[in-house]
Amino acid sequence: MSGSISPLAPKTYADMPPLRGVRMATAAAGIKYKNRTDVLMMVFDRPATVAGVLTRSKCPSAPVDFCRANLPGGVARAVVVNSGNANAFTGRKGRESTKMTAEAAAKAIGCSEGEVFLASTGVIGEPLDATKFSGVLDSLAASGTEDFWFEAAKAIMTTDTYPKVATRTAALGGVTVTINGIAKGAGMIAPDMATMLSFVVTDADIPAAVLQSLLSAGVGPTFNSVTVDSDTSTSDTLMLFATGAAATDGQKPVTADDATLDGFRAALNDLLRDLALQVVRDGEGARKMVEITVEGAENDEAAKRIALSIANSPLVKTAVAGEDANWGRIVMAVGKSGEMADRDRLAIWFGDVRVAVDGERDPAYSEAAATAVMKREDIPVRVEIGLGKGRATVWTCDLTKEYVEINGDYRS
Amino acid sequence: MSGSISPLAPKTYADMPPLRGVRMATAAAGIKYKNRTDVLMMVFDRPATVAGVLTRSKCPSAPVDFCRANLPGGVARAVVVNSGNANAFTGRKGRESTKMTAEAAAKAIGCSEGEVFLASTGVIGEPLDATKFSGVLDSLAASGTEDFWFEAAKAIMTTDTYPKVATRTAALGGVTVTINGIAKGAGMIAPDMATMLSFVVTDADIPAAVLQSLLSAGVGPTFNSVTVDSDTSTSDTLMLFATGAAATDGQKPVTADDATLDGFRAALNDLLRDLALQVVRDGEGARKMVEITVEGAENDEAAKRIALSIANSPLVKTAVAGEDANWGRIVMAVGKSGEMADRDRLAIWFGDVRVAVDGERDPAYSEAAATAVMKREDIPVRVEIGLGKGRATVWTCDLTKEYVEINGDYRS
């Protein structure tokens, strides 16, 4: 499998513009991989504001604990990310490792450890040798450049088959600002529990509290609406930084998460969605992308739980892999979600083909028409619950023999 | 795949004794399969008491709705079970079909429709042609025999690779009583959503309310503690009947679910567990059986949720398939369960090999010893949470390429 790029990969990569106020550099520290970069350092020229969303796992990694402690400060000067080792379930050694890395980064930049953010992805339970960082951070801090986004995305890959980048612009406070983002992995898709990591930076001038408000709202319908295998990582980390460089263009100050941010909010959410979908499209063994929309549920939360019940069902995902229009399994997944549903009001569509209505198979059901939809690379599924106005969309991929192979055979 | 018996199948089948008060017969009605029996009729000579546990799905099948309506009556004279079609998501036609079948059964026996119980397993969403039953029920009612348990178990199979039977005896009210049971399928493991069905009969004389109390308590640590793929069927049905024939031996009357039933309760729970484990061992594509015990959780419910989070994790199940002692994925599954857990108190064992303790890899960790456990057919996993006294055990199987093949390719 390794070496072959997902058939669902983007046909072209976004052309990533430099972003004023942040410089990046990468190194090959030999943490696990050979002959590739595995450490990324981002340095902010002036203190950036920062917001973050971290895994809900009760057993988070040491870097997640470290970031959670620093986020209330709201100020970032440096980010250090490594692939090859997640520094998760590493106990006291794990905490010592984050401390040592943060000290080295702070010394290299001339900032406090509270202004450093860390993320690690890779094997779980293996002690991470932080001395591998100490030699490289000084030179990374000195050599960073603004035009380095694509290389940055490559350095944080684990079993990803392609780097994930996205960029947007928005009007804000009388000027045009830019948002750049990179991501890796999805859910717990990668061997040894690699992780969903994403780092987004804007040159807008936005206070940390407003940034957090934007990010917390934006993550729901984007990163928190994708699933590859229902397995939540110990290390999921999404961070948003604002360098404030646009203030020199005359950007009017932002004071609250209000309508003046509508354009920025839309651009940010669009970028988050773009990155999240790139992550699903690189799901391990994925051959098909499925967009599941649930409408007419009791409320939006119920709709999302039903949609995720469908998206995480092994029987739904294997049917998609087999190009089988097996709508009975959709009914099953609705039923097991625990949310209010009335069999006799359910309707189900694959693409534009309605396959079930009013609690039974559509009278005009055409196996050929439904199967034609299943043969597509991108498969839209829509479920009408018929009870209320709740609505949600989630994205997932199929469950293939390659997924089992990647996750079962990789040590053999 | 079809035709080959699960490598986890029992080496010998239980020798099923006749059970006084119930007669059974099967027929090949051609509902879906050719050249095999697909209808089972059980007839009780005298009205039996009955208890049942039915799927929690919000989209249950028509037979589940039918049984749910009849259970409060507490009296059974006949049971009709078919394989090949689940009569689920079949709307008005489905209700008509159950009504027609119950009418035919009631007429054949000379009882009311409220004393008939129905179960169907197989394809979802296809109308079930009840006229296929009408021709056979009269003759089945007339031809039933007491010594027919193994054939009964075969008639209700769908993708099961072996019939599932179990028998126990117990002392009750001064006499010895017998309990016989059959089962099929597991969770939603079978193509087109076949189903877990199980029918248990005893010759003991036990009132319906007491029977229900016994069954409701017994299902938790047995059938409700097994999972193949986390997909809950629309049709899950477990029923327990008491023919009362032992009263003629002088069995003292039972009036409440109290200590006089301890022997019976133990035998019943042991039989339910036996059948439930047979179901897991026939999980689609299963090559390994995993027993997951969680101890030291906040309470028993929390322990069970953590155990099921581990048992349903695709990454844990693929690691088992690959004989990979990937305990990091156990940590992940504990963390995502949502239950209280403290990374620094966790300990994990594969068999007798402790692989993690105090929030990190066991200092004495031996990859060779852990891998030796993973090579077994039956793999015990134990997780100590270190917070309280909550305890639960659940059983699952591995996730193999064959599972994907069976559920993805079967229509092609």
GROMACS .gro file of C-alpha atoms in nm, chain A residues 3-267:
model
  265
    3GLY     CA    1   0.384   0.469  -0.175
    4SER     CA    2   0.054   0.469  -0.364
    5ILE     CA    3  -0.150   0.788  -0.342
    6SER     CA    4  -0.519   0.770  -0.251
    7PRO     CA    5  -0.741   0.764  -0.561
    8LEU     CA    6  -0.946   1.033  -0.387
    9ALA     CA    7  -0.650   1.274  -0.360
   10PRO     CA    8  -0.698   1.626  -0.498
   11LYS     CA    9  -0.601   1.652  -0.863
   12THR     CA   10  -0.405   1.970  -0.790
   13TYR     CA   11  -0.269   2.124  -0.472
   14ALA     CA   12  -0.353   2.478  -0.363
   15ASP     CA   13  -0.081   2.728  -0.447
   16MET     CA   14   0.007   2.841  -0.096
   17PRO     CA   15   0.099   3.211  -0.066
   18PRO     CA   16   0.346   3.329   0.195
   19LEU     CA   17   0.175   3.453   0.509
   20ARG     CA   18   0.323   3.754   0.677
   21GLY     CA   19   0.432   3.712   1.034
   22VAL     CA   20   0.506   3.339   1.038
   23ARG     CA   21   0.817   3.158   0.923
   24MET     CA   22   0.863   2.783   0.902
   25ALA     CA   23   1.142   2.533   0.870
   26THR     CA   24   1.165   2.156   0.879
   27ALA     CA   25   1.431   1.902   0.969
   28ALA     CA   26   1.497   1.531   0.942
   29ALA     CA   27   1.564   1.437   1.304
   30GLY     CA   28   1.534   1.062   1.252
   31ILE     CA   29   1.264   1.018   1.519
   32LYS     CA   30   1.128   0.714   1.337
   33TYR     CA   31   1.137   0.767   0.962
   34LYS     CA   32   1.448   0.769   0.750
   35ASN     CA   33   1.517   0.999   0.455
   36ARG     CA   34   1.232   1.240   0.522
   37THR     CA   35   1.156   1.546   0.732
   38ASP     CA   36   0.985   1.478   1.065
   39VAL     CA   37   1.009   1.804   1.262
   40LEU     CA   38   0.830   2.128   1.179
   41MET     CA   39   0.896   2.455   1.359
   42MET     CA   40   0.673   2.758   1.310
   43VAL     CA   41   0.801   3.088   1.448
   44PHE     CA   42   0.591   3.402   1.481
   45ASP     CA   43   0.790   3.725   1.430
   46ARG     CA   44   0.575   3.903   1.686
   47PRO     CA   45   0.356   3.734   1.948
   48ALA     CA   46   0.055   3.584   1.766
   49THR     CA   47  -0.283   3.524   1.925
   50VAL     CA   48  -0.384   3.161   1.947
   51ALA     CA   49  -0.692   2.941   1.978
   52GLY     CA   50  -0.710   2.563   1.994
   53VAL     CA   51  -0.939   2.263   1.993
   54LEU     CA   52  -0.794   1.946   2.144
   55THR     CA   53  -0.896   1.580   2.162
   56ARG     CA   54  -1.177   1.487   2.400
   57SER     CA   55  -0.991   1.165   2.483
   58LYS     CA   56  -0.964   1.093   2.855
   59CYS     CA   57  -0.614   0.963   2.787
   60PRO     CA   58  -0.461   1.256   2.596
   61SER     CA   59  -0.099   1.273   2.489
   62ALA     CA   60   0.162   1.478   2.676
   63PRO     CA   61   0.170   1.753   2.407
   64VAL     CA   62  -0.210   1.783   2.428
   65ASP     CA   63  -0.183   1.837   2.804
   66PHE     CA   64   0.095   2.088   2.741
   67CYS     CA   65  -0.109   2.289   2.486
   68ARG     CA   66  -0.419   2.280   2.706
   69ALA     CA   67  -0.217   2.442   2.986
   70ASN     CA   68  -0.077   2.716   2.759
   71LEU     CA   69  -0.391   2.806   2.563
   72PRO     CA   70  -0.544   3.035   2.829
   73GLY     CA   71  -0.237   3.261   2.787
   74GLY     CA   72  -0.358   3.328   2.432
   75VAL     CA   73  -0.010   3.411   2.300
   76ALA     CA   74   0.209   3.203   2.067
   77ARG     CA   75   0.568   3.258   1.959
   78ALA     CA   76   0.656   2.909   1.836
   79VAL     CA   77   0.505   2.574   1.740
   80VAL     CA   78   0.703   2.250   1.728
   81VAL     CA   79   0.546   1.946   1.561
   82ASN     CA   80   0.699   1.606   1.510
   83SER     CA   81   0.586   1.292   1.330
   84GLY     CA   82   0.697   0.937   1.406
   85ASN     CA   83   0.614   0.933   1.778
   86ALA     CA   84   0.293   1.058   1.946
   87ASN     CA   85   0.444   1.096   2.295
   88ALA     CA   86   0.119   0.950   2.425
   89PHE     CA   87   0.087   0.714   2.723
   90THR     CA   88   0.445   0.790   2.806
   91GLY     CA   89   0.386   0.899   3.167
   92ARG     CA   90   0.644   1.108   3.349
   93LYS     CA   91   0.895   1.063   3.067
   94GLY     CA   92   0.639   1.213   2.830
   95ARG     CA   93   0.598   1.522   3.044
   96GLU     CA   94   0.975   1.559   3.074
   97SER     CA   95   1.001   1.533   2.699
   98THR     CA   96   0.749   1.813   2.633
   99LYS     CA   97   0.920   2.029   2.894
  100MET     CA   98   1.261   1.977   2.743
  101THR     CA   99   1.134   2.052   2.391
  102ALA     CA  100   0.952   2.366   2.503
  103GLU     CA  101   1.260   2.488   2.691
  104ALA     CA  102   1.476   2.440   2.382
  105ALA     CA  103   1.221   2.620   2.161
  106ALA     CA  104   1.181   2.907   2.406
  107LYS     CA  105   1.556   2.949   2.431
  108ALA     CA  106   1.596   2.945   2.051
  109ILE     CA  107   1.330   3.217   2.008
  110GLY     CA  108   1.380   3.414   2.324
  111CYS     CA  109   1.031   3.367   2.461
  112SER     CA  110   0.867   3.196   2.756
  113GLU     CA  111   0.770   2.827   2.754
  114GLY     CA  112   0.410   2.939   2.795
  115GLU     CA  113   0.426   3.084   2.443
  116VAL     CA  114   0.533   2.754   2.287
  117PHE     CA  115   0.286   2.498   2.146
  118LEU     CA  116   0.368   2.134   2.076
  119ALA     CA  117   0.215   1.847   1.884
  120SER     CA  118   0.335   1.494   1.820
  121THR     CA  119   0.200   1.219   1.597
  122GLY     CA  120   0.303   0.861   1.547
  123VAL     CA  121   0.360   0.557   1.767
  124ILE     CA  122   0.191   0.550   2.106
  125GLY     CA  123   0.357   0.430   2.423
  126GLU     CA  124   0.714   0.469   2.301
  127PRO     CA  125   0.919   0.726   2.496
  128LEU     CA  126   0.998   1.026   2.273
  129ASP     CA  127   1.366   1.113   2.289
  130ALA     CA  128   1.355   1.492   2.320
  131THR     CA  129   1.730   1.520   2.278
  132LYS     CA  130   1.661   1.469   1.908
  133PHE     CA  131   1.504   1.816   1.906
  134SER     CA  132   1.765   2.005   2.102
  135GLY     CA  133   2.016   1.997   1.820
  136VAL     CA  134   1.778   2.122   1.551
  137LEU     CA  135   1.555   2.388   1.705
  138ASP     CA  136   1.819   2.662   1.715
  139SER     CA  137   1.890   2.629   1.345
  140LEU     CA  138   1.521   2.588   1.256
  141ALA     CA  139   1.437   2.908   1.445
  142ALA     CA  140   1.707   3.093   1.253
  143SER     CA  141   1.637   2.952   0.905
  144GLY     CA  142   1.257   2.977   0.878
  145THR     CA  143   1.096   3.128   0.569
  146GLU     CA  144   0.743   3.247   0.492
  147ASP     CA  145   0.711   3.051   0.170
  148PHE     CA  146   0.732   2.702   0.313
  149TRP     CA  147   0.373   2.577   0.358
  150PHE     CA  148   0.385   2.275   0.131
  151GLU     CA  149   0.707   2.149   0.291
  152ALA     CA  150   0.554   2.206   0.634
  153ALA     CA  151   0.254   1.989   0.540
  154LYS     CA  152   0.488   1.713   0.425
  155ALA     CA  153   0.691   1.709   0.749
  156ILE     CA  154   0.387   1.626   0.964
  157MET     CA  155   0.261   1.334   0.751
  158THR     CA  156   0.254   0.979   0.889
  159THR     CA  157   0.058   0.732   0.675
  160ASP     CA  158  -0.096   1.019   0.478
  161THR     CA  159  -0.054   0.953   0.108
  162TYR     CA  160  -0.054   1.325   0.018
  163PRO     CA  161   0.012   1.655   0.201
  164LYS     CA  162  -0.296   1.859   0.292
  165VAL     CA  163  -0.292   2.235   0.235
  166ALA     CA  164  -0.557   2.503   0.186
  167THR     CA  165  -0.566   2.881   0.158
  168ARG     CA  166  -0.838   3.147   0.156
  169THR     CA  167  -0.867   3.524   0.163
  170ALA     CA  168  -1.131   3.738   0.327
  171ALA     CA  169  -1.221   4.104   0.363
  172LEU     CA  170  -1.176   4.217   0.721
  173GLY     CA  171  -1.172   4.562   0.873
  174GLY     CA  172  -1.118   4.734   0.539
  175VAL     CA  173  -0.833   4.516   0.415
  176THR     CA  174  -0.785   4.170   0.264
  177VAL     CA  175  -0.645   3.906   0.496
  178THR     CA  176  -0.516   3.558   0.419
  179ILE     CA  177  -0.573   3.227   0.597
  180ASN     CA  178  -0.339   2.932   0.535
  181GLY     CA  179  -0.378   2.587   0.682
  182ILE     CA  180  -0.217   2.244   0.681
  183ALA     CA  181  -0.343   1.912   0.817
  184LYS     CA  182  -0.252   1.548   0.844
  185GLY     CA  183  -0.418   1.213   0.917
  186ALA     CA  184  -0.778   1.153   1.016
  187GLY     CA  185  -0.939   1.034   1.336
  188MET     CA  186  -0.737   0.734   1.433
  189ILE     CA  187  -0.679   0.614   1.082
  190ALA     CA  188  -0.305   0.567   1.092
  191PRO     CA  189  -0.106   0.269   1.218
  192ASP     CA  190   0.004   0.304   1.577
  193MET     CA  191  -0.252   0.576   1.623
  194ALA     CA  192  -0.120   0.866   1.430
  195THR     CA  193  -0.345   1.159   1.458
  196MET     CA  194  -0.542   1.440   1.312
  197LEU     CA  195  -0.329   1.750   1.343
  198SER     CA  196  -0.404   2.081   1.179
  199PHE     CA  197  -0.243   2.424   1.203
  200VAL     CA  198  -0.406   2.731   1.056
  201VAL     CA  199  -0.252   3.078   1.049
  202THR     CA  200  -0.393   3.412   0.941
  203ASP     CA  201  -0.226   3.747   0.909
  204ALA     CA  202  -0.542   3.910   1.045
  205ASP     CA  203  -0.525   4.097   1.374
  206ILE     CA  204  -0.774   3.919   1.598
  207PRO     CA  205  -0.772   3.886   1.979
  208ALA     CA  206  -0.727   3.536   2.120
  209ALA     CA  207  -1.075   3.520   2.276
  210VAL     CA  208  -1.241   3.605   1.945
  211LEU     CA  209  -1.016   3.359   1.765
  212GLN     CA  210  -1.121   3.085   2.008
  213SER     CA  211  -1.488   3.170   1.957
  214LEU     CA  212  -1.446   3.144   1.579
  215LEU     CA  213  -1.256   2.816   1.600
  216SER     CA  214  -1.487   2.651   1.852
  217ALA     CA  215  -1.786   2.729   1.632
  218GLY     CA  216  -1.607   2.637   1.311
  219VAL     CA  217  -1.490   2.292   1.417
  220GLY     CA  218  -1.840   2.146   1.464
  221PRO     CA  219  -1.953   2.123   1.101
  222THR     CA  220  -1.600   2.060   0.969
  223PHE     CA  221  -1.336   1.857   1.155
  224ASN     CA  222  -1.591   1.725   1.405
  225SER     CA  223  -1.812   1.606   1.118
  226VAL     CA  224  -1.564   1.371   0.957
  227THR     CA  225  -1.493   1.013   1.057
  228VAL     CA  226  -1.281   0.741   0.907
  229ASP     CA  227  -1.315   0.464   1.162
  230SER     CA  228  -1.484   0.612   1.471
  231ASP     CA  229  -1.161   0.587   1.668
  232THR     CA  230  -1.076   0.910   1.851
  233SER     CA  231  -0.707   0.981   1.878
  234THR     CA  232  -0.521   1.065   2.197
  235SER     CA  233  -0.353   1.353   2.014
  236ASP     CA  234  -0.605   1.539   1.793
  237THR     CA  235  -0.501   1.901   1.778
  238LEU     CA  236  -0.636   2.190   1.572
  239MET     CA  237  -0.481   2.532   1.630
  240LEU     CA  238  -0.551   2.873   1.481
  241PHE     CA  239  -0.299   3.156   1.502
  242ALA     CA  240  -0.334   3.522   1.406
  243THR     CA  241  -0.007   3.705   1.340
  244GLY     CA  242  -0.170   4.046   1.325
  245ALA     CA  243   0.045   4.154   1.029
  246ALA     CA  244  -0.263   4.295   0.856
  247ALA     CA  245  -0.276   4.570   1.119
  248THR     CA  246   0.010   4.736   0.931
  249ASP     CA  247  -0.219   4.749   0.624
  250GLY     CA  248  -0.468   4.944   0.831
  251GLN     CA  249  -0.698   4.659   0.935
  252LYS     CA  250  -0.948   4.801   1.183
  253PRO     CA  251  -0.928   4.634   1.524
  254VAL     CA  252  -1.157   4.341   1.599
  255THR     CA  253  -1.314   4.346   1.943
  256ALA     CA  254  -1.583   4.077   1.940
  257ASP     CA  255  -1.703   3.777   1.740
  258ASP     CA  256  -1.969   3.977   1.557
  259ALA     CA  257  -2.094   4.056   1.205
  260THR     CA  258  -1.775   4.240   1.111
  261LEU     CA  259  -1.616   3.895   1.106
  262ASP     CA  260  -1.876   3.736   0.876
  263GLY     CA  261  -1.648   3.731   0.573
  264PHE     CA  262  -1.355   3.600   0.774
  265ARG     CA  263  -1.574   3.344   0.947
  266ALA     CA  264  -1.703   3.213   0.615
  267ALA     CA  265  -1.353   3.191   0.470
   0.00000   0.00000   0.00000
